[in-house]
Short mmCIF file of N, CA and C in Angstrom, two decimals:
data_model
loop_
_atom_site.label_atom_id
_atom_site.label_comp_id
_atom_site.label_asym_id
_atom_site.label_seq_id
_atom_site.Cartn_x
_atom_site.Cartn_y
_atom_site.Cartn_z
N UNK A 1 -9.90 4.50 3.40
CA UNK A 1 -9.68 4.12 2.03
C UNK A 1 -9.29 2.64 1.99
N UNK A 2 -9.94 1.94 1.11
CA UNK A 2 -9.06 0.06 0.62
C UNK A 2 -7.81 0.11 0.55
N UNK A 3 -7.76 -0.77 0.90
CA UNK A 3 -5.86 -1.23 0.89
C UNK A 3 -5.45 -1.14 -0.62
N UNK A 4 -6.32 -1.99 -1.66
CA UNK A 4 -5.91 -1.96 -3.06
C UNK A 4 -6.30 -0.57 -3.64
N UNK A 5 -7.11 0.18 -3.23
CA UNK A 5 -6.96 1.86 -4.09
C UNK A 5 -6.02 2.42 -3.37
N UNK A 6 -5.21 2.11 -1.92
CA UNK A 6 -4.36 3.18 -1.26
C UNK A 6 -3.08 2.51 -1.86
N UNK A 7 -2.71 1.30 -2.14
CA UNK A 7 -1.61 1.02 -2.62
C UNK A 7 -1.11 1.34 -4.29
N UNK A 8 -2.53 1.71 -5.15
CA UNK A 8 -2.43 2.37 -6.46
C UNK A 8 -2.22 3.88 -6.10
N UNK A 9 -3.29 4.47 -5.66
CA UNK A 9 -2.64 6.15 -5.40
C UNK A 9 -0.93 6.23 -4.72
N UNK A 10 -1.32 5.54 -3.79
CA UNK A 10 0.10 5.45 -3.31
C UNK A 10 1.00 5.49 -4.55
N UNK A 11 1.41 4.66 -5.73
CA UNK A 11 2.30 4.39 -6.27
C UNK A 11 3.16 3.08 -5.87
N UNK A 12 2.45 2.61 -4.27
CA UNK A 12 3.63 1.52 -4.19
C UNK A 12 3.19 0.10 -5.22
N UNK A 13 2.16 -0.03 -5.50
CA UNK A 13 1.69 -1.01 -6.59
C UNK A 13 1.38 -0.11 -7.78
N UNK A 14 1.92 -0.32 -8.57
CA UNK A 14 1.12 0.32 -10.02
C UNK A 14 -0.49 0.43 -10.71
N UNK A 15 -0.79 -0.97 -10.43
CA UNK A 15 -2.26 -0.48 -10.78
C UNK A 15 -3.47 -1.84 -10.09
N UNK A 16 -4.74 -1.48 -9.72
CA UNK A 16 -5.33 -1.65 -8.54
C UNK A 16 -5.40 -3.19 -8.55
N UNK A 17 -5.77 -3.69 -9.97
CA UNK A 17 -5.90 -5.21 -10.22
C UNK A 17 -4.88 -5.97 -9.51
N UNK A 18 -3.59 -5.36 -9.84
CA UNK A 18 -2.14 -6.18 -9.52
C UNK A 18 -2.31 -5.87 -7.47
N UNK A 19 -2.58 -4.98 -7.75
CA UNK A 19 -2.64 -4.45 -5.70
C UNK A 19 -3.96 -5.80 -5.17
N UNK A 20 -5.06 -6.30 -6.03
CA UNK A 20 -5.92 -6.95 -5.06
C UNK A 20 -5.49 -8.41 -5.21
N UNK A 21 -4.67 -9.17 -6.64
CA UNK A 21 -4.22 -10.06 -6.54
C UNK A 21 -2.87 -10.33 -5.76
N UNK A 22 -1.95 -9.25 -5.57
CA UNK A 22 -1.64 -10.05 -4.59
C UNK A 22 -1.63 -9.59 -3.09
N UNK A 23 -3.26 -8.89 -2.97
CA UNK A 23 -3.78 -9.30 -1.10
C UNK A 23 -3.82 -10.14 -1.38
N UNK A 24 -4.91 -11.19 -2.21
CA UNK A 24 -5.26 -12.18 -2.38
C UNK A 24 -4.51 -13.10 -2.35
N UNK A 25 -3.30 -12.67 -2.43
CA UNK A 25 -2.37 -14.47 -2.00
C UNK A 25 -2.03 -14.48 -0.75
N UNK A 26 -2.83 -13.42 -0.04
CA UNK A 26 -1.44 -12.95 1.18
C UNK A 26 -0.20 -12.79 1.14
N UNK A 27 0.19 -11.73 0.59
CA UNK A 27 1.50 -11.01 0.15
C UNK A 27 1.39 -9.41 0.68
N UNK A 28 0.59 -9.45 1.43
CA UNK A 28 0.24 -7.88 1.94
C UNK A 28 -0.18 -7.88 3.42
N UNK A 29 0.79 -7.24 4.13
CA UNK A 29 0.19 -7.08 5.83
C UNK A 29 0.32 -6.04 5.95
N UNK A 30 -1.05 -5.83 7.05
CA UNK A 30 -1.45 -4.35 7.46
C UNK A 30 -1.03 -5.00 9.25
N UNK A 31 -0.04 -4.13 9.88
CA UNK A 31 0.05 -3.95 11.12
C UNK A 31 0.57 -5.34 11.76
N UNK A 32 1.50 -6.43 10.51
CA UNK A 32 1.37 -7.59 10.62
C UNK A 32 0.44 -8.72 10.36
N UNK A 33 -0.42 -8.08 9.66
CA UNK A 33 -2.05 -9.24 9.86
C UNK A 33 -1.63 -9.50 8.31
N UNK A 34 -1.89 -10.67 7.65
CA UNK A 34 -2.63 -10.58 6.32
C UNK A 34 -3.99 -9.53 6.06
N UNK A 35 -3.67 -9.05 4.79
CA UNK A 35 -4.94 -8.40 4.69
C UNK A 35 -5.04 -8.82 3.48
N UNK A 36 -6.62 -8.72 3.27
CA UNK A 36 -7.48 -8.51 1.88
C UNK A 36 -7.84 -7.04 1.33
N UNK A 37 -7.91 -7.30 0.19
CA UNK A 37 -7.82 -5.67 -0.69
C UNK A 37 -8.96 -4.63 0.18
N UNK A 38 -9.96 -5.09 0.91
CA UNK A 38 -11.20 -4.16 1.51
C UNK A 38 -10.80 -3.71 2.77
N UNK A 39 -10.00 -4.50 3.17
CA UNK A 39 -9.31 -3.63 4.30
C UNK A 39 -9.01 -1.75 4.46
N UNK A 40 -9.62 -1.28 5.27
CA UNK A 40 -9.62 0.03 5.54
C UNK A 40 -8.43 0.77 5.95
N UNK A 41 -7.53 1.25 5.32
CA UNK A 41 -6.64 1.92 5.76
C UNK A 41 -6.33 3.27 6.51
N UNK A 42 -5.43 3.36 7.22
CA UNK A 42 -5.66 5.18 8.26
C UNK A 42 -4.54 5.16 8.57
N UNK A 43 -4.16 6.56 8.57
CA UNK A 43 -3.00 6.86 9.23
C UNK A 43 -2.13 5.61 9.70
N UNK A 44 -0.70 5.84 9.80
CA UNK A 44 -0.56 5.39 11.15
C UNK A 44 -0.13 3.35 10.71
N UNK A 45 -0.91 3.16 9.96
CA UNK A 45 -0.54 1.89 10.01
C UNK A 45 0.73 1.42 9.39
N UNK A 46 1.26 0.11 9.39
CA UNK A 46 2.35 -0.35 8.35
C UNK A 46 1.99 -1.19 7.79
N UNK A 47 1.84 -1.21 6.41
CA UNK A 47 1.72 -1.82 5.16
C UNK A 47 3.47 -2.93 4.85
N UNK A 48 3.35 -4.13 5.15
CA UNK A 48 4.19 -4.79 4.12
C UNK A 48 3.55 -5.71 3.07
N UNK A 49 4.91 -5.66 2.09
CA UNK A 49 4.61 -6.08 0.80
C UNK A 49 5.64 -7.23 0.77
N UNK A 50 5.55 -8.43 0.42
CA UNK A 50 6.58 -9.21 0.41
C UNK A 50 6.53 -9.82 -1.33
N UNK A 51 7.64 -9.64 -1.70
CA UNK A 51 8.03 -10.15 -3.24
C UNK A 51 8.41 -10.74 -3.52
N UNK A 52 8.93 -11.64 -4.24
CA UNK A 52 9.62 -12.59 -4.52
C UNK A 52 10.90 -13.17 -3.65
N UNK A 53 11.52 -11.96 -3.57
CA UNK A 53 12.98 -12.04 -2.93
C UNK A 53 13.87 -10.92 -2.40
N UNK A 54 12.61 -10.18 -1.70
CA UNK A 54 12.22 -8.81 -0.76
C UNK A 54 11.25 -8.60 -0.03
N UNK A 55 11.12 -7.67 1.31
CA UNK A 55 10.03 -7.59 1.77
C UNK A 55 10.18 -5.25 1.45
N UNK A 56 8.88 -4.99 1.55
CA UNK A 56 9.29 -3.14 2.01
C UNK A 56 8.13 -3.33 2.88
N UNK A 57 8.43 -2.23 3.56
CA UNK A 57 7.51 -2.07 4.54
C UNK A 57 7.40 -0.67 4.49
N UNK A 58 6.18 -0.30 4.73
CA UNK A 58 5.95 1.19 4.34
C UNK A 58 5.37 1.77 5.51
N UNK A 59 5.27 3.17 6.06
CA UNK A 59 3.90 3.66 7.08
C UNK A 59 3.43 4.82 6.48
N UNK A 60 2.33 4.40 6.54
CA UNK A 60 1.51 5.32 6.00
C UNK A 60 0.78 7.10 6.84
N UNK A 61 1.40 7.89 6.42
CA UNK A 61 1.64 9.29 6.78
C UNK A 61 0.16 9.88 6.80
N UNK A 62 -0.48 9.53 5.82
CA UNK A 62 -1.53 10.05 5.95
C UNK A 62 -2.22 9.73 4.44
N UNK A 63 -3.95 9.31 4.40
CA UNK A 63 -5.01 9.26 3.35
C UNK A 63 -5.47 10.05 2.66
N UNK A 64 -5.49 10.41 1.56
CA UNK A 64 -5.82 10.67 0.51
C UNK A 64 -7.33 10.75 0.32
N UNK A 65 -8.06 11.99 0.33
CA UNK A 65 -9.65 11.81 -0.15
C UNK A 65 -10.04 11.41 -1.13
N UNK A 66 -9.18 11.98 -2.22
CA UNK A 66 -9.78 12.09 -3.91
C UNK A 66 -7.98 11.74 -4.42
N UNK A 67 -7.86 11.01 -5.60
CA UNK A 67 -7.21 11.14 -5.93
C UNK A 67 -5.56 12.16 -6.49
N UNK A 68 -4.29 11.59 -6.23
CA UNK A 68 -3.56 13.31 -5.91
C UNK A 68 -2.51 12.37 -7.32
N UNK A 69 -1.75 13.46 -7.29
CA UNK A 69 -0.80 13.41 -8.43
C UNK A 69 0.26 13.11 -8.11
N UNK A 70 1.09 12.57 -9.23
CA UNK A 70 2.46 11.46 -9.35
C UNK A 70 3.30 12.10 -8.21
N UNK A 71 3.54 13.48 -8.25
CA UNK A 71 4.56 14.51 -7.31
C UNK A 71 4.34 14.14 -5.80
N UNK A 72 2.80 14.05 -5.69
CA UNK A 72 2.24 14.18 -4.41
C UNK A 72 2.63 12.79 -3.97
N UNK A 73 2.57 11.66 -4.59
CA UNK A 73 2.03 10.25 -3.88
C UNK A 73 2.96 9.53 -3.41
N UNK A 74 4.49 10.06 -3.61
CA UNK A 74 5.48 9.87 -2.40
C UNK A 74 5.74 10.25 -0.71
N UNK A 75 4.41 11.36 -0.76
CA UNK A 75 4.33 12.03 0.66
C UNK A 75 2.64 11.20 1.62
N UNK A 76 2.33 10.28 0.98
CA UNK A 76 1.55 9.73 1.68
C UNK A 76 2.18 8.72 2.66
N UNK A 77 3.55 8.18 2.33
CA UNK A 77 3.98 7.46 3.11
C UNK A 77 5.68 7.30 3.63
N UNK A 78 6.00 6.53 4.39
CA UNK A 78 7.75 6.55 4.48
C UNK A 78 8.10 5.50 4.69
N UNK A 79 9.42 4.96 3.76
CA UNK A 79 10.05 3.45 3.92
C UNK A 79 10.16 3.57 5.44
N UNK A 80 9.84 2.22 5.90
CA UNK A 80 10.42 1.82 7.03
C UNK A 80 11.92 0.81 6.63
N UNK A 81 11.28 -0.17 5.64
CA UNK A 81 12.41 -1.07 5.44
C UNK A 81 12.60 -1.64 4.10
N UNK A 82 12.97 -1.64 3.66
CA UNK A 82 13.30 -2.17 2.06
C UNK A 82 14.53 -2.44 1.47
#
């Protein structure tokens, strides 16, 4: 799955536009790397997000086929650091 649709299902970005502008500034690392929104996500990796005047870092538990619901989209992943 893209980094910018796994970070909208996810819930950790709200909605997909805001998730690809800021890959696009590089404000988003997968496994440490900068990534861009097409980046392929799987299991296993760590997603950080750096904000203004925070970083979270997330790992991702497991992908999503089809879209899942608000209840569900806290169990795709687990704070590492925030």
């Amino acid at each position: 799955m893209r980094l910018d649709k796994f970070l909208k299902v996810s819930r950790l970005i709200k909605r997909r536009t805001v998730a690809n502008e800021v890959s696009d500034t590089g404000r988003v690392f997968v496994n440490g790397n900068p990534a861009k929104p097409a980046k392929q996500v799987k299991a296993g990796d760590i997603i950080t997000i750096e904000y203004a005047n925070r970083k979270v870092s997330a790992r991702v538990l497991k992908v999503p086929e089809t879209n899942i619901s608000v209840q569900e989209a806290s169990s795709l992943y687990e704070y590492i650091d925030f």
